XYZ file of N, CA and C in Angstrom:
597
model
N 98.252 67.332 89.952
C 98.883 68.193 88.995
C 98.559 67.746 87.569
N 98.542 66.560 87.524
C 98.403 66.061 86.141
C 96.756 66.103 85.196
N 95.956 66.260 86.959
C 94.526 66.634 86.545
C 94.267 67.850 85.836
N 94.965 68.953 86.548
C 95.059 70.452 86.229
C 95.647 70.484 84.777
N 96.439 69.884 84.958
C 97.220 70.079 83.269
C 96.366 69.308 82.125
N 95.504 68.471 82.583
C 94.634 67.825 81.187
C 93.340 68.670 81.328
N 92.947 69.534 82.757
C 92.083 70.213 82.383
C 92.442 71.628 81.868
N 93.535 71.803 81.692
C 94.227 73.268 81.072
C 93.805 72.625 79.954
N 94.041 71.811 79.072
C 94.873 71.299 77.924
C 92.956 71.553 77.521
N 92.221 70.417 78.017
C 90.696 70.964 77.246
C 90.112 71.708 77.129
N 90.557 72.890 78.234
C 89.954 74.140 78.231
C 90.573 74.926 76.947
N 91.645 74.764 76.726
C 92.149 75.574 75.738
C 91.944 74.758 74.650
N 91.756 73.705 74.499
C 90.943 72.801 73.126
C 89.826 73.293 72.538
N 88.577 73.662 73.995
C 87.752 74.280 73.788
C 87.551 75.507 73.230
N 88.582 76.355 73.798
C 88.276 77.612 73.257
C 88.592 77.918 72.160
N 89.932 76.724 71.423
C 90.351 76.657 69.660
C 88.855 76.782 69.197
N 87.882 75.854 69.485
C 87.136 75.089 68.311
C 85.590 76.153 69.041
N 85.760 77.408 69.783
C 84.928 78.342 69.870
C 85.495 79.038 69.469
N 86.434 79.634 68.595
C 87.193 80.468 68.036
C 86.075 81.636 67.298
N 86.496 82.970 66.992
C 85.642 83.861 66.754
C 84.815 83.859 65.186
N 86.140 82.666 64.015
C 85.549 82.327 62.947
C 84.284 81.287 63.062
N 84.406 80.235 64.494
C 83.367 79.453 64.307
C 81.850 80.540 64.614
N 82.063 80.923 65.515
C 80.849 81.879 65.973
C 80.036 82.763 64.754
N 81.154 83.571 64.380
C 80.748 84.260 62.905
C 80.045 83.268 62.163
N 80.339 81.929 61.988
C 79.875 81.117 61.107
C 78.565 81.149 61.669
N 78.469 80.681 62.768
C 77.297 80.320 63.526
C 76.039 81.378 63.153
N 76.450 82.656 63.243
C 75.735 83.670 63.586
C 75.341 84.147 61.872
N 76.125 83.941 61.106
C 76.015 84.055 59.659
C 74.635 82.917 59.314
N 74.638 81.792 59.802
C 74.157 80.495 59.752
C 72.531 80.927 60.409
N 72.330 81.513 61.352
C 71.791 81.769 62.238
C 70.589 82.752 61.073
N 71.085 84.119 60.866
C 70.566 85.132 60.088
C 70.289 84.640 58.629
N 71.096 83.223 57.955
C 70.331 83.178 56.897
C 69.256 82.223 57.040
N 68.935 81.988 58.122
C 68.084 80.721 58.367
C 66.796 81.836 58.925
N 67.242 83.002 59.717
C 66.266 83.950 59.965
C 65.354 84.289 58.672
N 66.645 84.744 57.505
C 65.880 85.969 56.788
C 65.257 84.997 55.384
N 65.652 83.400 55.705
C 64.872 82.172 54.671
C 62.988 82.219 55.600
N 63.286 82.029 56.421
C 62.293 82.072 57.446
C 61.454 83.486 57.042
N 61.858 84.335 56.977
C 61.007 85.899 56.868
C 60.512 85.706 55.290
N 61.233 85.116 54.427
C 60.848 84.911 53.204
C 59.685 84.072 52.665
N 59.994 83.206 53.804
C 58.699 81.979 53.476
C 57.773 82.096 54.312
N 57.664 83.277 55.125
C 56.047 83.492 56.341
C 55.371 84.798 54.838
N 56.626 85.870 54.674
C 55.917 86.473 53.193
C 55.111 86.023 52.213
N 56.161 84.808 51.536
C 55.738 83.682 50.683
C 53.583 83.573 50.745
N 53.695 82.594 52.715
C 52.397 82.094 52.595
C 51.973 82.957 52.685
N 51.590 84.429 53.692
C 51.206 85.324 53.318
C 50.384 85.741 52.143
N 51.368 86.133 50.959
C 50.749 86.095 49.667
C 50.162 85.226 48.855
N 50.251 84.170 49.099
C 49.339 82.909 48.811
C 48.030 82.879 49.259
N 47.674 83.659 50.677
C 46.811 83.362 51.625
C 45.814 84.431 50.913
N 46.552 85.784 50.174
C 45.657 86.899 49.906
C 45.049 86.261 48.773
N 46.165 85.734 48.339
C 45.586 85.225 46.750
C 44.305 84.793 46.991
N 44.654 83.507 47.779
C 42.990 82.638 47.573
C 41.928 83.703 48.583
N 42.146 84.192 49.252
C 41.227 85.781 49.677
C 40.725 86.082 48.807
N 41.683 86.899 47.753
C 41.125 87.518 47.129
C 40.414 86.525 45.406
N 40.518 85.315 45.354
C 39.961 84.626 44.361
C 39.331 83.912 44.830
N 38.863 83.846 46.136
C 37.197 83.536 47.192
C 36.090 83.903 47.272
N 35.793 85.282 46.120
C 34.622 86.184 45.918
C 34.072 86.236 44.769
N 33.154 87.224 44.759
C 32.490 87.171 43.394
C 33.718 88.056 42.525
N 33.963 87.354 41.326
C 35.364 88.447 40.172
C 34.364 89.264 39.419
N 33.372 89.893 39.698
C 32.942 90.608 38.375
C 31.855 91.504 39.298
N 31.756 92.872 38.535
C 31.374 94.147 38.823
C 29.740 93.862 39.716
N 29.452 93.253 40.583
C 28.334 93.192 41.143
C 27.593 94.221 40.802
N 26.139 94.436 41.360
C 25.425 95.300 41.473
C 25.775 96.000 42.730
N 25.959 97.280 42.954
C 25.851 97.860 43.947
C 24.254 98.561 44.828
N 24.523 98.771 46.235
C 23.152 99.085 46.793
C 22.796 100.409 46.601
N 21.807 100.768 45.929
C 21.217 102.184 46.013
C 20.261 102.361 47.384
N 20.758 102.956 47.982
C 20.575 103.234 49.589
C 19.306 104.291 49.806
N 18.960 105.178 48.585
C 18.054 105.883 48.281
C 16.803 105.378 47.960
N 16.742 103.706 47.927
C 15.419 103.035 47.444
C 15.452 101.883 48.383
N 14.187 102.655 49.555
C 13.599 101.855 50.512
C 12.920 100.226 50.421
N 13.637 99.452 50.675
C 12.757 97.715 50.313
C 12.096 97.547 52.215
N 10.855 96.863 51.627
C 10.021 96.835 52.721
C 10.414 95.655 53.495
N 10.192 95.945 54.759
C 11.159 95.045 55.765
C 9.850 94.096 55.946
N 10.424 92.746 55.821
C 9.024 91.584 56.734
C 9.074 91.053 57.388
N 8.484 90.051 58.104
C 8.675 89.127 59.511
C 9.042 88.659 58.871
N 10.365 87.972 60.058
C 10.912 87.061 59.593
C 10.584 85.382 60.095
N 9.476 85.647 60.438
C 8.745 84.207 61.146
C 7.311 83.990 60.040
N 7.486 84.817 59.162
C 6.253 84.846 58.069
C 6.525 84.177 56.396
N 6.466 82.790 56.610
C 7.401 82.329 55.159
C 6.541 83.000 54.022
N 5.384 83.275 54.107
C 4.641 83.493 52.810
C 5.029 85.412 52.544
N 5.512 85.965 53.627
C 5.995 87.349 53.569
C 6.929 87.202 53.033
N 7.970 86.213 53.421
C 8.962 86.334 52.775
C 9.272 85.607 51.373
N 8.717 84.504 50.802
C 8.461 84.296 49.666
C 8.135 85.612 48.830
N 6.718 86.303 49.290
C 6.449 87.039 48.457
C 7.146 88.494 48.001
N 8.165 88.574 49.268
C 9.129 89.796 49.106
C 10.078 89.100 47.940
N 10.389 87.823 46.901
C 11.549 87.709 46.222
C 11.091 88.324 44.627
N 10.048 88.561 44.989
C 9.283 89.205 43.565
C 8.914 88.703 42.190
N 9.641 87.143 42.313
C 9.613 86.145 41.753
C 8.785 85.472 42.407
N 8.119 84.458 40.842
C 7.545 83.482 41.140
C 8.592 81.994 41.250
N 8.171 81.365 42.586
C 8.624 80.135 42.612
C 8.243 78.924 41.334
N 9.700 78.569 40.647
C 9.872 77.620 39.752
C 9.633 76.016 40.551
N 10.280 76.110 41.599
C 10.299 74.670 42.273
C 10.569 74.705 43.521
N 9.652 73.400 44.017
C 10.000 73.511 45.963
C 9.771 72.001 45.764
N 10.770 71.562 46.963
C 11.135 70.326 48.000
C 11.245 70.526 49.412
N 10.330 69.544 49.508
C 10.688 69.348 51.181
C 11.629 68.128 51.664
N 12.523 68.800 52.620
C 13.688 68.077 52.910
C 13.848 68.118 54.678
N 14.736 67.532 55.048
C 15.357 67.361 56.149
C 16.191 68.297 56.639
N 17.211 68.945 57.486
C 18.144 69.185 57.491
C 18.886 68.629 58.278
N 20.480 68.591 58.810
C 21.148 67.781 59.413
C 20.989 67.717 61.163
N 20.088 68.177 61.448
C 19.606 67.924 62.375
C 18.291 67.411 63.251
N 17.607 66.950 61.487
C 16.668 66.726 61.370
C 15.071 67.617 61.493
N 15.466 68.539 61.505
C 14.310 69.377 61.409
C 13.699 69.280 59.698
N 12.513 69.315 59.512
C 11.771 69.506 58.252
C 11.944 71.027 57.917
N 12.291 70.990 56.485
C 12.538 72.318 55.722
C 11.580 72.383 54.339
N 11.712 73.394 53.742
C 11.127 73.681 52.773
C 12.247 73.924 51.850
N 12.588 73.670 50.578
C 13.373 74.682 49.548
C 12.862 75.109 48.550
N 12.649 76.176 48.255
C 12.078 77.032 47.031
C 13.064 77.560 45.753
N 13.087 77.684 44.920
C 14.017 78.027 43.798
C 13.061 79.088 42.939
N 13.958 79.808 42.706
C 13.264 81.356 41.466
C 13.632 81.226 40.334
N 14.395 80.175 40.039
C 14.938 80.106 38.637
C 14.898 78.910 37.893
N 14.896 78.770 36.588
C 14.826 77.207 36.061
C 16.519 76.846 35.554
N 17.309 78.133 35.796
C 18.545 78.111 35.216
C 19.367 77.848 36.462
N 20.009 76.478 36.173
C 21.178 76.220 37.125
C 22.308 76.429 37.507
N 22.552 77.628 36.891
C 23.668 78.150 36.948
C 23.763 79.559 37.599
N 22.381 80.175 37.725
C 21.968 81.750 38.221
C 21.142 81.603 38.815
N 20.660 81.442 40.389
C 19.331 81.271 40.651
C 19.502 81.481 42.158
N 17.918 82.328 42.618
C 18.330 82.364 44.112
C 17.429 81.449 45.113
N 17.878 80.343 45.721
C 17.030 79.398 46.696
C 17.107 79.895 48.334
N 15.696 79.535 48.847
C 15.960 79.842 49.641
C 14.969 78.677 50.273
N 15.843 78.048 51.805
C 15.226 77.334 52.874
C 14.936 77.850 53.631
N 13.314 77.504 54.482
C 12.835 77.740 55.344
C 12.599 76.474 56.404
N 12.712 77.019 57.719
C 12.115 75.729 58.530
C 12.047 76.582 59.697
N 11.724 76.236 60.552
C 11.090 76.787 61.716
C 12.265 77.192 62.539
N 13.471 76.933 62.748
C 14.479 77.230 63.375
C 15.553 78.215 62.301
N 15.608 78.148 61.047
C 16.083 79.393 60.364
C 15.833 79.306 58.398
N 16.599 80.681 58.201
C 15.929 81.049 57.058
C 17.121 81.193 56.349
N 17.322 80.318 54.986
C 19.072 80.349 54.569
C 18.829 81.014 53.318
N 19.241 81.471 52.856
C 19.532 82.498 51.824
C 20.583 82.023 50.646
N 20.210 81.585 49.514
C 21.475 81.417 48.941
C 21.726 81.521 47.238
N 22.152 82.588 46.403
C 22.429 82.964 45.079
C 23.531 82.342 44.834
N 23.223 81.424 43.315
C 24.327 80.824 42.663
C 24.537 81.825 41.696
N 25.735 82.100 41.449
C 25.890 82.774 39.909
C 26.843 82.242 38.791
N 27.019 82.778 37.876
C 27.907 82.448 36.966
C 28.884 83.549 36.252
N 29.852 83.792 36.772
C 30.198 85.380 36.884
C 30.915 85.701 34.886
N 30.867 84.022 34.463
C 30.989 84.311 32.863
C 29.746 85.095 32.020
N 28.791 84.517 32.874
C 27.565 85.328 32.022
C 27.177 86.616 33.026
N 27.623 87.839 33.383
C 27.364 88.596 33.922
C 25.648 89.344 33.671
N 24.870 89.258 32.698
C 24.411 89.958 32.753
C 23.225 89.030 33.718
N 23.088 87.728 33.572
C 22.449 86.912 34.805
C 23.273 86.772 35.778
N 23.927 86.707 36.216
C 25.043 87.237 37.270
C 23.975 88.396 37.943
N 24.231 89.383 37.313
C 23.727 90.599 37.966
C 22.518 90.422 38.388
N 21.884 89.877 37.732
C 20.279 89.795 37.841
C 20.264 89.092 39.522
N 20.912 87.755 39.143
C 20.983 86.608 40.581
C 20.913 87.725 41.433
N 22.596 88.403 41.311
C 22.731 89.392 42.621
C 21.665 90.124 43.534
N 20.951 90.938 42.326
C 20.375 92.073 42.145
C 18.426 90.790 43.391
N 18.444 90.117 42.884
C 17.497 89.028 43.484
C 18.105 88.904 45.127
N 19.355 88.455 45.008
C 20.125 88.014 46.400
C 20.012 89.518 47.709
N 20.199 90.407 46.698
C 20.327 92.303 47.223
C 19.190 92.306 48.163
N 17.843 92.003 46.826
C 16.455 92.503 47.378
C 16.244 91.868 48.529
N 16.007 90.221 48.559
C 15.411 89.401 49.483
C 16.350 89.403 50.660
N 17.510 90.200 50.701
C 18.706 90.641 52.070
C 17.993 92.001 52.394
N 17.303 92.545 51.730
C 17.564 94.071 52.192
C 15.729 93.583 52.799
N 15.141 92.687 52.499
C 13.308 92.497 52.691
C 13.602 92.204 54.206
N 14.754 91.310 54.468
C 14.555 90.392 55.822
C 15.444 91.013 56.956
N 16.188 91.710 56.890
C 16.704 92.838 57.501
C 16.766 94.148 57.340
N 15.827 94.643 56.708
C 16.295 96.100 56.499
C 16.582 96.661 55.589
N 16.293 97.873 54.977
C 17.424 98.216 53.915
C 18.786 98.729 54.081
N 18.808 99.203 55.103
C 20.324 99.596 55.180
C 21.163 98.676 55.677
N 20.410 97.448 56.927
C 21.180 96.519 57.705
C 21.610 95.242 56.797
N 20.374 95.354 55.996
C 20.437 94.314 54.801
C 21.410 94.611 53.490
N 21.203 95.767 53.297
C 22.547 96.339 52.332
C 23.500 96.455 52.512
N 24.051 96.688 54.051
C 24.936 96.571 54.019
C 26.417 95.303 54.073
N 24.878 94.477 54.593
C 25.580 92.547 54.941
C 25.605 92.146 53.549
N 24.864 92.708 52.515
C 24.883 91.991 51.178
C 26.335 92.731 50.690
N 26.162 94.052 50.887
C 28.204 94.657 49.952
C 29.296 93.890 51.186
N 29.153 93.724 52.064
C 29.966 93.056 52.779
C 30.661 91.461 52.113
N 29.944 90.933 52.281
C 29.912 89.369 51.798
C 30.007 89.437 50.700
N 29.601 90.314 49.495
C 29.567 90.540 47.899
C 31.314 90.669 48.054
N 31.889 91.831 48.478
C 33.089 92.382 48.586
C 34.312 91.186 49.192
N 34.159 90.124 50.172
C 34.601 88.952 50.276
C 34.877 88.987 51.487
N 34.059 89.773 52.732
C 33.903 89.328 54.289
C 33.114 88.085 54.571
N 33.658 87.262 55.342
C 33.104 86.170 55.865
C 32.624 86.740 57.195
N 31.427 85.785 57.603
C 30.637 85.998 59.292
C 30.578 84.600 59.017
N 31.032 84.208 60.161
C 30.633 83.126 61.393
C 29.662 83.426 61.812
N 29.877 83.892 62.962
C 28.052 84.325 63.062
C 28.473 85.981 63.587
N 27.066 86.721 63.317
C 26.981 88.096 63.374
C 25.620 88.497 64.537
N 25.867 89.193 65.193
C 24.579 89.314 66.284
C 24.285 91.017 65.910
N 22.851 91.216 65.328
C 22.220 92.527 65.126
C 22.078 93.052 66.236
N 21.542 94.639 65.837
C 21.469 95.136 67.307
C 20.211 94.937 67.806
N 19.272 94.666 66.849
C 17.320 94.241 67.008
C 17.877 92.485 67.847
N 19.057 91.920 67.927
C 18.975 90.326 68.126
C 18.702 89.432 67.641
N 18.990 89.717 66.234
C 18.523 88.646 65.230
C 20.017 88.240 64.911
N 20.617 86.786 64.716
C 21.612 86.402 64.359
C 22.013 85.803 63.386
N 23.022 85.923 62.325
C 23.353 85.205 61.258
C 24.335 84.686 61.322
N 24.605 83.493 60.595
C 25.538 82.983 60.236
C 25.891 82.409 59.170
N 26.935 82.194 59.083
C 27.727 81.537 58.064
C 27.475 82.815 56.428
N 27.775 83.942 56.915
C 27.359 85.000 55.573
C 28.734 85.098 54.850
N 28.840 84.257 53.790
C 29.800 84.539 52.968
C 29.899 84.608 51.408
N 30.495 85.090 50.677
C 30.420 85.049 48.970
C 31.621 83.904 48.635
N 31.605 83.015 47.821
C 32.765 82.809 47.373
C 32.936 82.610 45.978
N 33.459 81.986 44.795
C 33.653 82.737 43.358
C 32.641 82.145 42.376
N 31.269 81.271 43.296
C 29.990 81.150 42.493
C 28.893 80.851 43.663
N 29.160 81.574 44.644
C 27.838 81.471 44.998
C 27.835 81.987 46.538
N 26.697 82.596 46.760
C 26.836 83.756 48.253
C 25.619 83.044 49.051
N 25.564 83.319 50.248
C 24.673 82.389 51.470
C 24.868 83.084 52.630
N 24.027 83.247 53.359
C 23.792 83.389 54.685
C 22.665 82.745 55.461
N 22.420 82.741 56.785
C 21.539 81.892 57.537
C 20.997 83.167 58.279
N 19.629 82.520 58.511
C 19.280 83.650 59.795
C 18.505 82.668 60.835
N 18.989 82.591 61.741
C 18.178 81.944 63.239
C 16.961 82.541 63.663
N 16.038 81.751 63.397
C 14.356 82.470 63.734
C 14.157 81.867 65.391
């Protein structure tokens, strides 16, 4: 009897200190911890666009005129493709790359701040315009260099369209054409755009 009566006695202890104010509390407790939570996934969210959107080129690129055919070349032909940049080469090194394959690097510009290089080696072909988006009118030019020698090695339309892509601030990991040619790593960010192509 005396068991029953100390377990009456906690049961109804219990149910004081579950009372309907503690619960409310709970549940009050509960929803502001929810809607702190909904605030701060928003929060990174908009942080995340930010650096998105301040990951690209900030200034009026050149756009592709789709009406002016650029002649497509092998892409296993370095002297085709040199000669598609329409520029004369300022400077070349031969280098390594991290896997040790021997490369070539070529540069079109003597200005280090606007210039489009490009590596060759027998396993791929990297593509890459520095710009300086304070001085736009070499800015444009870089671009307008970066445009051509994208639209020579794929295409003009396949190539125009991977150059407004990546200009505009899409990243590729890697991208598989429908001819089977693959790129990677095609991205712009707020001084300088690159892609790879696997020969």
């Amino acid at each position: 009897m005396k068991l029953l009566l100390i377990i009456l006695i906690c049961s109804f202890g219990f149910a004081a200190c579950s009372s309907p104010d503690n619960e409310n509390q709970s549940i009050k407790s509960q929803e502001k911890i929810d809607k702190e939570a909904e605030q701060y996934k928003k929060e990174i969210l908009k942080q995340q666009q930010e650096l998105a959107d301040s990951d690209k080129p900030n200034f009026d690129w050149p756009k592709v005129n789709y009406s002016q055919s650029v002649p497509k070349v092998n892409i296993n032909n370095d002297s085709e493709i040199l000669k598609a940049v329409g520029k004369p080469i300022v400077d070349q090194e031969d280098s390594t790359k991290n896997k040790g394959e021997p490369s070539k690097t070529y540069w079109f510009s003597k200005d280090l701040s606007n210039y489009l290089q490009i590596d060759l080696s027998q396993e791929f072909i990297e593509v890459t315009w520095h710009f300086d988006s304070e001085n736009i009118d070499k800015s444009t030019a870089t671009f307008k260099d970066g445009q051509k020698i994208t639209q020579a090695l794929l295409g003009s339309k396949t190539g125009g369209e991977l150059y407004e892509h990546i200009s505009e601030g899409l990243k590729y990991k890697e991208l598989v054409l429908d001819e089977g040619i693959v790129i990677q790593n095609a991205r712009c960010g707020h001084f300088v755009c690159r892609y790879k192509i696997l020969r």
